[in-house]
Tab-separated table of C-alpha atoms and ligand atoms in Angstrom:
chain	number	residue	atom	x	y	z
O	1	MET	CA	-0.492	0.094	0.109
O	2	PRO	CA	1.433	3.179	-0.972
O	3	GLU	CA	2.544	5.075	2.666
O	4	LEU	CA	3.301	9.176	2.787
O	5	PRO	CA	6.921	8.637	1.789
O	6	GLU	CA	5.477	6.870	-1.728
O	7	VAL	CA	2.464	9.775	-1.722
O	8	GLU	CA	5.265	12.496	-1.370
O	9	THR	CA	7.664	10.854	-3.740
O	10	THR	CA	4.925	10.736	-6.391
O	11	LEU	CA	4.269	14.407	-5.240
O	12	ARG	CA	7.346	15.310	-5.913
O	13	GLY	CA	7.884	13.381	-8.957
O	14	ILE	CA	4.718	14.625	-10.690
O	15	LYS	CA	5.144	18.506	-9.752
O	16	PRO	CA	7.455	20.033	-11.732
O	17	HIS	CA	5.894	18.461	-15.062
O	18	LEU	CA	2.360	19.627	-14.273
O	19	LEU	CA	2.406	22.882	-12.220
O	20	GLY	CA	1.670	25.690	-14.669
O	21	GLN	CA	0.090	23.472	-17.297
O	22	THR	CA	-3.222	23.212	-18.295
O	23	VAL	CA	-5.516	20.678	-18.695
O	24	ILE	CA	-6.556	19.650	-22.156
O	25	GLY	CA	-9.158	16.906	-21.283
O	26	VAL	CA	-9.781	13.866	-18.473
O	27	ASP	CA	-10.477	10.152	-20.219
O	28	ILE	CA	-12.088	8.269	-17.655
O	29	ARG	CA	-12.518	4.325	-18.177
O	30	HIS	CA	-13.986	2.788	-14.848
O	31	TYR	CA	-16.153	5.150	-12.491
O	32	GLN	CA	-16.227	3.119	-9.691
O	33	LEU	CA	-13.254	3.339	-7.353
O	34	ARG	CA	-13.943	3.918	-3.693
O	35	TRP	CA	-16.693	6.562	-4.101
O	36	PRO	CA	-17.592	7.417	-7.818
O	37	ILE	CA	-15.342	9.629	-9.663
O	38	PRO	CA	-17.780	12.909	-10.753
O	39	SER	CA	-19.387	12.307	-13.794
O	40	ASN	CA	-18.543	15.763	-15.296
O	41	LEU	CA	-14.747	15.787	-13.849
O	42	ASN	CA	-13.750	16.285	-17.846
O	43	GLN	CA	-15.585	19.114	-18.205
O	44	LEU	CA	-14.495	20.932	-14.709
O	45	LEU	CA	-11.003	19.835	-14.867
O	46	SER	CA	-10.541	20.916	-18.707
O	47	GLN	CA	-9.072	24.169	-19.736
O	48	GLN	CA	-8.149	24.194	-16.103
O	49	THR	CA	-4.451	25.321	-15.289
O	50	ILE	CA	-2.988	23.440	-12.151
O	51	GLN	CA	-1.783	26.515	-9.900
O	52	GLU	CA	-0.553	24.720	-7.327
O	53	LEU	CA	-0.194	21.084	-6.521
O	54	SER	CA	0.019	19.799	-2.851
O	55	ARG	CA	-0.142	17.077	-0.473
O	56	ARG	CA	-2.557	16.141	2.917
O	57	GLY	CA	-1.830	13.084	4.999
O	58	LYS	CA	-2.185	10.875	1.573
O	59	TYR	CA	-4.365	13.083	-0.718
O	60	LEU	CA	-2.820	14.725	-3.509
O	61	LEU	CA	-4.381	18.023	-4.260
O	62	PHE	CA	-4.118	19.402	-7.665
O	63	THR	CA	-5.787	23.237	-6.970
O	64	THR	CA	-6.953	25.145	-9.949
O	65	ASP	CA	-8.881	28.716	-10.273
O	66	THR	CA	-12.297	26.674	-10.182
O	67	GLY	CA	-12.016	23.820	-7.363
O	68	THR	CA	-9.716	21.409	-6.123
O	69	LEU	CA	-8.848	17.634	-7.461
O	70	ILE	CA	-8.612	15.569	-4.370
O	71	LEU	CA	-6.629	12.063	-5.505
O	72	HIS	CA	-6.126	9.506	-3.133
O	73	LEU	CA	-3.654	6.377	-4.223
O	74	GLY	CA	-5.726	3.649	-2.022
O	75	MET	CA	-4.287	0.320	-1.523
O	76	SER	CA	-2.710	-0.300	-5.192
O	77	GLY	CA	-3.153	3.131	-6.789
O	78	ARG	CA	-0.217	4.482	-8.906
O	79	LEU	CA	0.513	7.544	-11.191
O	80	HIS	CA	2.295	7.248	-14.235
O	81	LEU	CA	3.175	9.945	-16.456
O	82	LEU	CA	3.675	9.469	-19.744
O	83	SER	CA	5.471	11.491	-22.201
O	84	ASN	CA	3.738	10.051	-25.314
O	85	MET	CA	0.341	7.846	-25.018
O	86	THR	CA	0.755	4.401	-24.877
O	87	ALA	CA	-2.596	2.216	-25.203
O	88	PRO	CA	-4.474	1.943	-21.575
O	89	GLN	CA	-3.960	-1.228	-20.336
O	90	LYS	CA	-6.667	-3.436	-18.096
O	91	HIS	CA	-6.582	-1.272	-14.949
O	92	ASP	CA	-5.741	2.208	-16.324
O	93	HIS	CA	-8.968	3.592	-15.491
O	94	VAL	CA	-7.997	7.503	-15.691
O	95	ASP	CA	-5.724	9.911	-17.961
O	96	ILE	CA	-5.694	13.390	-17.548
O	97	ARG	CA	-4.261	14.612	-20.711
O	98	PHE	CA	-1.856	17.795	-21.015
O	99	ALA	CA	-0.176	19.566	-24.229
O	100	ASN	CA	2.984	17.498	-23.371
O	101	HIS	CA	2.175	14.811	-20.665
O	102	CYS	CA	-0.586	12.402	-19.812
O	103	LEU	CA	-0.754	11.954	-16.146
O	104	ARG	CA	-2.302	8.120	-15.406
O	105	PHE	CA	-3.874	6.352	-13.095
O	106	THR	CA	-3.600	2.719	-12.426
O	107	ASP	CA	-5.397	0.973	-9.637
O	108	PRO	CA	-5.881	-2.864	-9.844
O	109	ARG	CA	-7.760	-3.105	-6.123
O	110	ARG	CA	-9.883	0.321	-7.236
O	111	PHE	CA	-9.744	1.560	-3.604
O	112	GLY	CA	-8.203	4.518	-4.984
O	113	ALA	CA	-10.541	7.993	-5.034
O	114	LEU	CA	-10.697	11.198	-7.701
O	115	LEU	CA	-12.979	13.674	-6.120
O	116	TRP	CA	-13.684	17.382	-6.851
O	117	THR	CA	-14.080	20.178	-4.433
O	118	THR	CA	-14.550	23.808	-4.599
O	119	ASP	CA	-13.949	24.610	-1.277
O	120	VAL	CA	-10.979	22.259	0.311
O	121	SER	CA	-10.703	23.699	3.684
O	122	THR	CA	-14.203	22.281	4.252
O	123	HIS	CA	-14.143	19.016	2.490
O	124	SER	CA	-15.310	16.008	4.673
O	125	LEU	CA	-12.005	13.968	3.885
O	126	LEU	CA	-9.655	16.540	4.735
O	127	THR	CA	-11.235	18.930	7.642
O	128	ARG	CA	-10.570	15.775	10.496
O	129	ILE	CA	-6.881	14.878	9.570
O	130	GLY	CA	-4.213	15.785	12.438
O	131	PRO	CA	-0.890	17.746	12.132
O	132	GLU	CA	1.170	16.811	9.286
O	133	PRO	CA	4.307	14.318	10.983
O	134	LEU	CA	6.926	16.122	9.343
O	135	THR	CA	6.109	19.661	10.811
O	136	THR	CA	6.669	21.105	14.406
O	137	ALA	CA	2.667	20.764	15.335
O	138	PHE	CA	3.711	17.142	15.451
O	139	ASN	CA	5.668	16.902	18.713
O	140	GLY	CA	5.789	14.727	21.871
O	141	GLU	CA	3.752	16.936	24.109
O	142	TYR	CA	1.153	17.045	21.275
O	143	LEU	CA	0.860	13.290	21.422
O	144	TRP	CA	0.868	13.365	24.727
O	145	GLU	CA	-1.877	15.518	25.231
O	146	GLN	CA	-3.950	13.486	23.067
O	147	ALA	CA	-3.445	10.576	24.320
O	148	ARG	CA	-4.883	11.395	27.995
O	149	ARG	CA	-7.356	8.857	28.751
O	150	ARG	CA	-7.016	6.700	25.886
O	151	LYS	CA	-7.134	2.891	26.406
O	152	MET	CA	-6.624	1.933	22.600
O	153	PRO	CA	-3.209	0.533	22.079
O	154	VAL	CA	-0.604	2.773	21.099
O	155	LYS	CA	0.242	1.551	17.696
O	156	SER	CA	-3.456	1.968	16.864
O	157	PHE	CA	-3.193	5.551	18.247
O	158	ILE	CA	-0.400	6.581	15.926
O	159	MET	CA	-2.242	4.909	13.035
O	160	ASP	CA	-5.144	7.308	13.467
O	161	SER	CA	-5.263	9.804	10.970
O	162	HIS	CA	-7.008	12.062	13.185
O	163	VAL	CA	-4.129	11.823	15.734
O	164	VAL	CA	-1.497	12.572	12.888
O	165	ALA	CA	-1.784	12.329	9.158
O	166	GLY	CA	-0.593	9.449	7.014
O	167	VAL	CA	1.205	7.228	9.809
O	168	GLY	CA	0.529	3.585	8.046
O	169	ASN	CA	1.253	0.138	9.345
O	170	ILE	CA	4.870	-0.234	8.082
O	171	TYR	CA	6.137	3.135	9.689
O	172	ALA	CA	4.450	2.652	12.653
O	173	THR	CA	5.610	-0.822	13.600
O	174	GLU	CA	8.838	0.539	12.650
O	175	ALA	CA	8.781	3.706	14.795
O	176	LEU	CA	7.720	1.923	17.865
O	177	PHE	CA	10.907	-0.318	17.587
O	178	GLU	CA	12.889	2.337	16.973
O	179	ALA	CA	11.979	3.944	19.886
O	180	GLN	CA	11.448	0.662	21.751
O	181	ILE	CA	7.812	0.540	22.781
O	182	LYS	CA	5.479	-2.099	23.475
O	183	PRO	CA	3.093	-1.526	20.384
O	184	GLN	CA	0.274	-3.137	22.495
O	185	THR	CA	0.326	-0.582	25.509
O	186	ALA	CA	-2.490	1.906	26.287
O	187	ALA	CA	-1.768	5.161	24.760
O	188	GLY	CA	-2.784	7.045	27.402
O	189	LYS	CA	-0.051	5.040	29.935
O	190	ILE	CA	2.966	5.962	28.015
O	191	SER	CA	5.139	8.791	29.330
O	192	LEU	CA	5.811	12.135	27.936
O	193	ILE	CA	9.228	11.243	27.445
O	194	LYS	CA	8.319	7.988	25.360
O	195	TYR	CA	6.348	10.106	23.540
O	196	GLN	CA	9.007	12.611	22.627
O	197	ARG	CA	11.179	9.401	21.126
O	198	LEU	CA	8.244	8.282	19.245
O	199	VAL	CA	7.831	11.099	17.824
O	200	ALA	CA	11.714	11.964	16.820
O	201	ALA	CA	11.397	7.935	15.693
O	202	ILE	CA	8.243	8.851	13.415
O	203	LYS	CA	10.243	11.501	11.353
O	204	MET	CA	13.425	9.883	11.338
O	205	ILE	CA	12.385	6.933	9.580
O	206	LEU	CA	9.724	8.852	7.104
O	207	ASN	CA	12.657	11.295	6.562
O	208	LYS	CA	14.661	8.312	5.456
O	209	ALA	CA	12.136	6.894	3.229
O	210	ILE	CA	10.905	10.109	1.366
O	211	GLN	CA	15.160	10.437	0.959
O	212	GLN	CA	15.588	7.393	-0.533
O	213	GLY	CA	12.368	8.165	-2.366
O	214	GLY	CA	14.236	10.989	-3.795
O	215	THR	CA	16.972	8.621	-5.146
O	216	THR	CA	14.423	7.378	-7.569
O	217	LEU	CA	12.983	10.705	-8.970
O	218	LYS	CA	15.373	10.611	-11.831
O	219	ASP	CA	13.512	7.788	-13.088
O	220	PHE	CA	10.358	9.089	-12.469
O	221	MET	CA	10.022	9.885	-16.686
O	222	ARG	CA	11.523	6.377	-17.516
O	223	SER	CA	10.042	4.493	-20.457
O	224	ASP	CA	6.993	3.309	-18.265
O	225	GLY	CA	6.850	6.718	-16.438
O	226	THR	CA	6.652	4.796	-13.198
O	227	PRO	CA	8.381	6.438	-9.980
O	228	GLY	CA	10.717	3.825	-8.890
O	229	TYR	CA	9.062	2.827	-5.503
O	230	PHE	CA	11.470	2.053	-2.888
O	231	SER	CA	11.544	0.388	0.491
O	232	ILE	CA	13.786	1.273	3.521
O	233	GLU	CA	15.823	-1.617	5.617
O	234	LEU	CA	13.190	-2.726	7.668
O	235	GLN	CA	13.984	-3.668	10.931
O	236	ALA	CA	10.777	-4.735	12.169
O	237	TYR	CA	7.954	-4.745	9.643
O	238	GLY	CA	7.578	-8.501	8.316
O	239	ARG	CA	10.352	-10.019	10.208
O	240	GLY	CA	7.985	-11.728	12.799
O	241	ASN	CA	9.801	-14.847	14.052
O	242	LEU	CA	12.949	-13.730	12.928
O	243	PRO	CA	16.266	-12.752	15.979
O	244	CYS	CA	15.572	-8.862	16.722
O	245	MET	CA	18.444	-7.068	15.164
O	246	ARG	CA	18.985	-5.636	18.339
O	247	CYS	CA	19.232	-8.270	21.125
O	248	GLN	CA	18.981	-11.498	18.706
O	249	ARG	CA	15.936	-12.938	20.722
O	250	ILE	CA	13.037	-13.818	18.459
O	251	LEU	CA	10.504	-11.088	17.361
O	252	LYS	CA	6.720	-11.520	17.654
O	253	PHE	CA	4.116	-11.246	15.538
O	254	ILE	CA	0.534	-10.409	16.765
O	255	ARG	CA	-2.458	-8.458	15.250
O	256	ILE	CA	-3.387	-5.317	16.854
O	257	GLY	CA	-6.577	-4.073	15.150
O	258	GLN	CA	-6.496	-6.543	12.240
O	259	ARG	CA	-3.165	-5.361	11.335
O	260	SER	CA	-0.224	-7.447	11.614
O	261	THR	CA	2.472	-5.999	14.100
O	262	VAL	CA	5.935	-7.011	14.902
O	263	TYR	CA	7.906	-6.153	18.031
O	264	CYS	CA	10.653	-7.307	20.259
O	265	ALA	CA	9.269	-8.235	23.593
O	266	ASN	CA	12.795	-7.692	25.040
O	267	CYS	CA	13.616	-4.342	23.946
O	268	GLN	CA	10.439	-3.065	23.681
O	269	GLY	CA	9.211	-2.014	26.912
C	301	LIG	ZN1	15.546	-7.101	20.526
């Protein structure tokens, strides 16, 4: 699943090619994604110039003079930037055409979304998202304050987009390992000092992944137009029943809120 670093890398990959460009037309081959694509999206976007391209959580925002296209990659979505039109394949649901490029949305599982709003500041998907994890608004004091009297496991707590935007399963697992915090501990039971450590770990790991993504940006316009997706060296995620890289004991595999979770019962207290 694309997580925040992949969305950020996608943004950095497409932004220089699309900013200031005018949409020629939108071809929609499949309207049924997580929510239906507005049937008039072609009329809404045609002849509109992309004035701003940004990210909020895992939502990409294409802002024009008349409104904003909200795009989410869902579980399996990809954006490809094509410099010459190649015939669409089965899962290529949407093409946004510009003078020199075509932005193609591919999504085999169709949990992605393309929505239109005239006021992004009041859109229901965006108004309740917590602070961006890489801003100063996301800090140990903030997280500790939000956790007061919360009984849910700390891992579910930091994966709640109302608490902080875009920390998914991989990065939550890795950050808790890095900060040496047991993922099933009730959020309200964790000290301020531990939350400061956890925030530092989340920022460090996301930055590392974004940096690594940055090294693949030059490949964004390869023949297939796909960003080089990437993975940081994972210390916990996907390593259940393997030795802990810190203490060599066997990592435990459990489920928290239906999500696979790996941790070291020795290092993470
Ligand atoms: Zn360990």
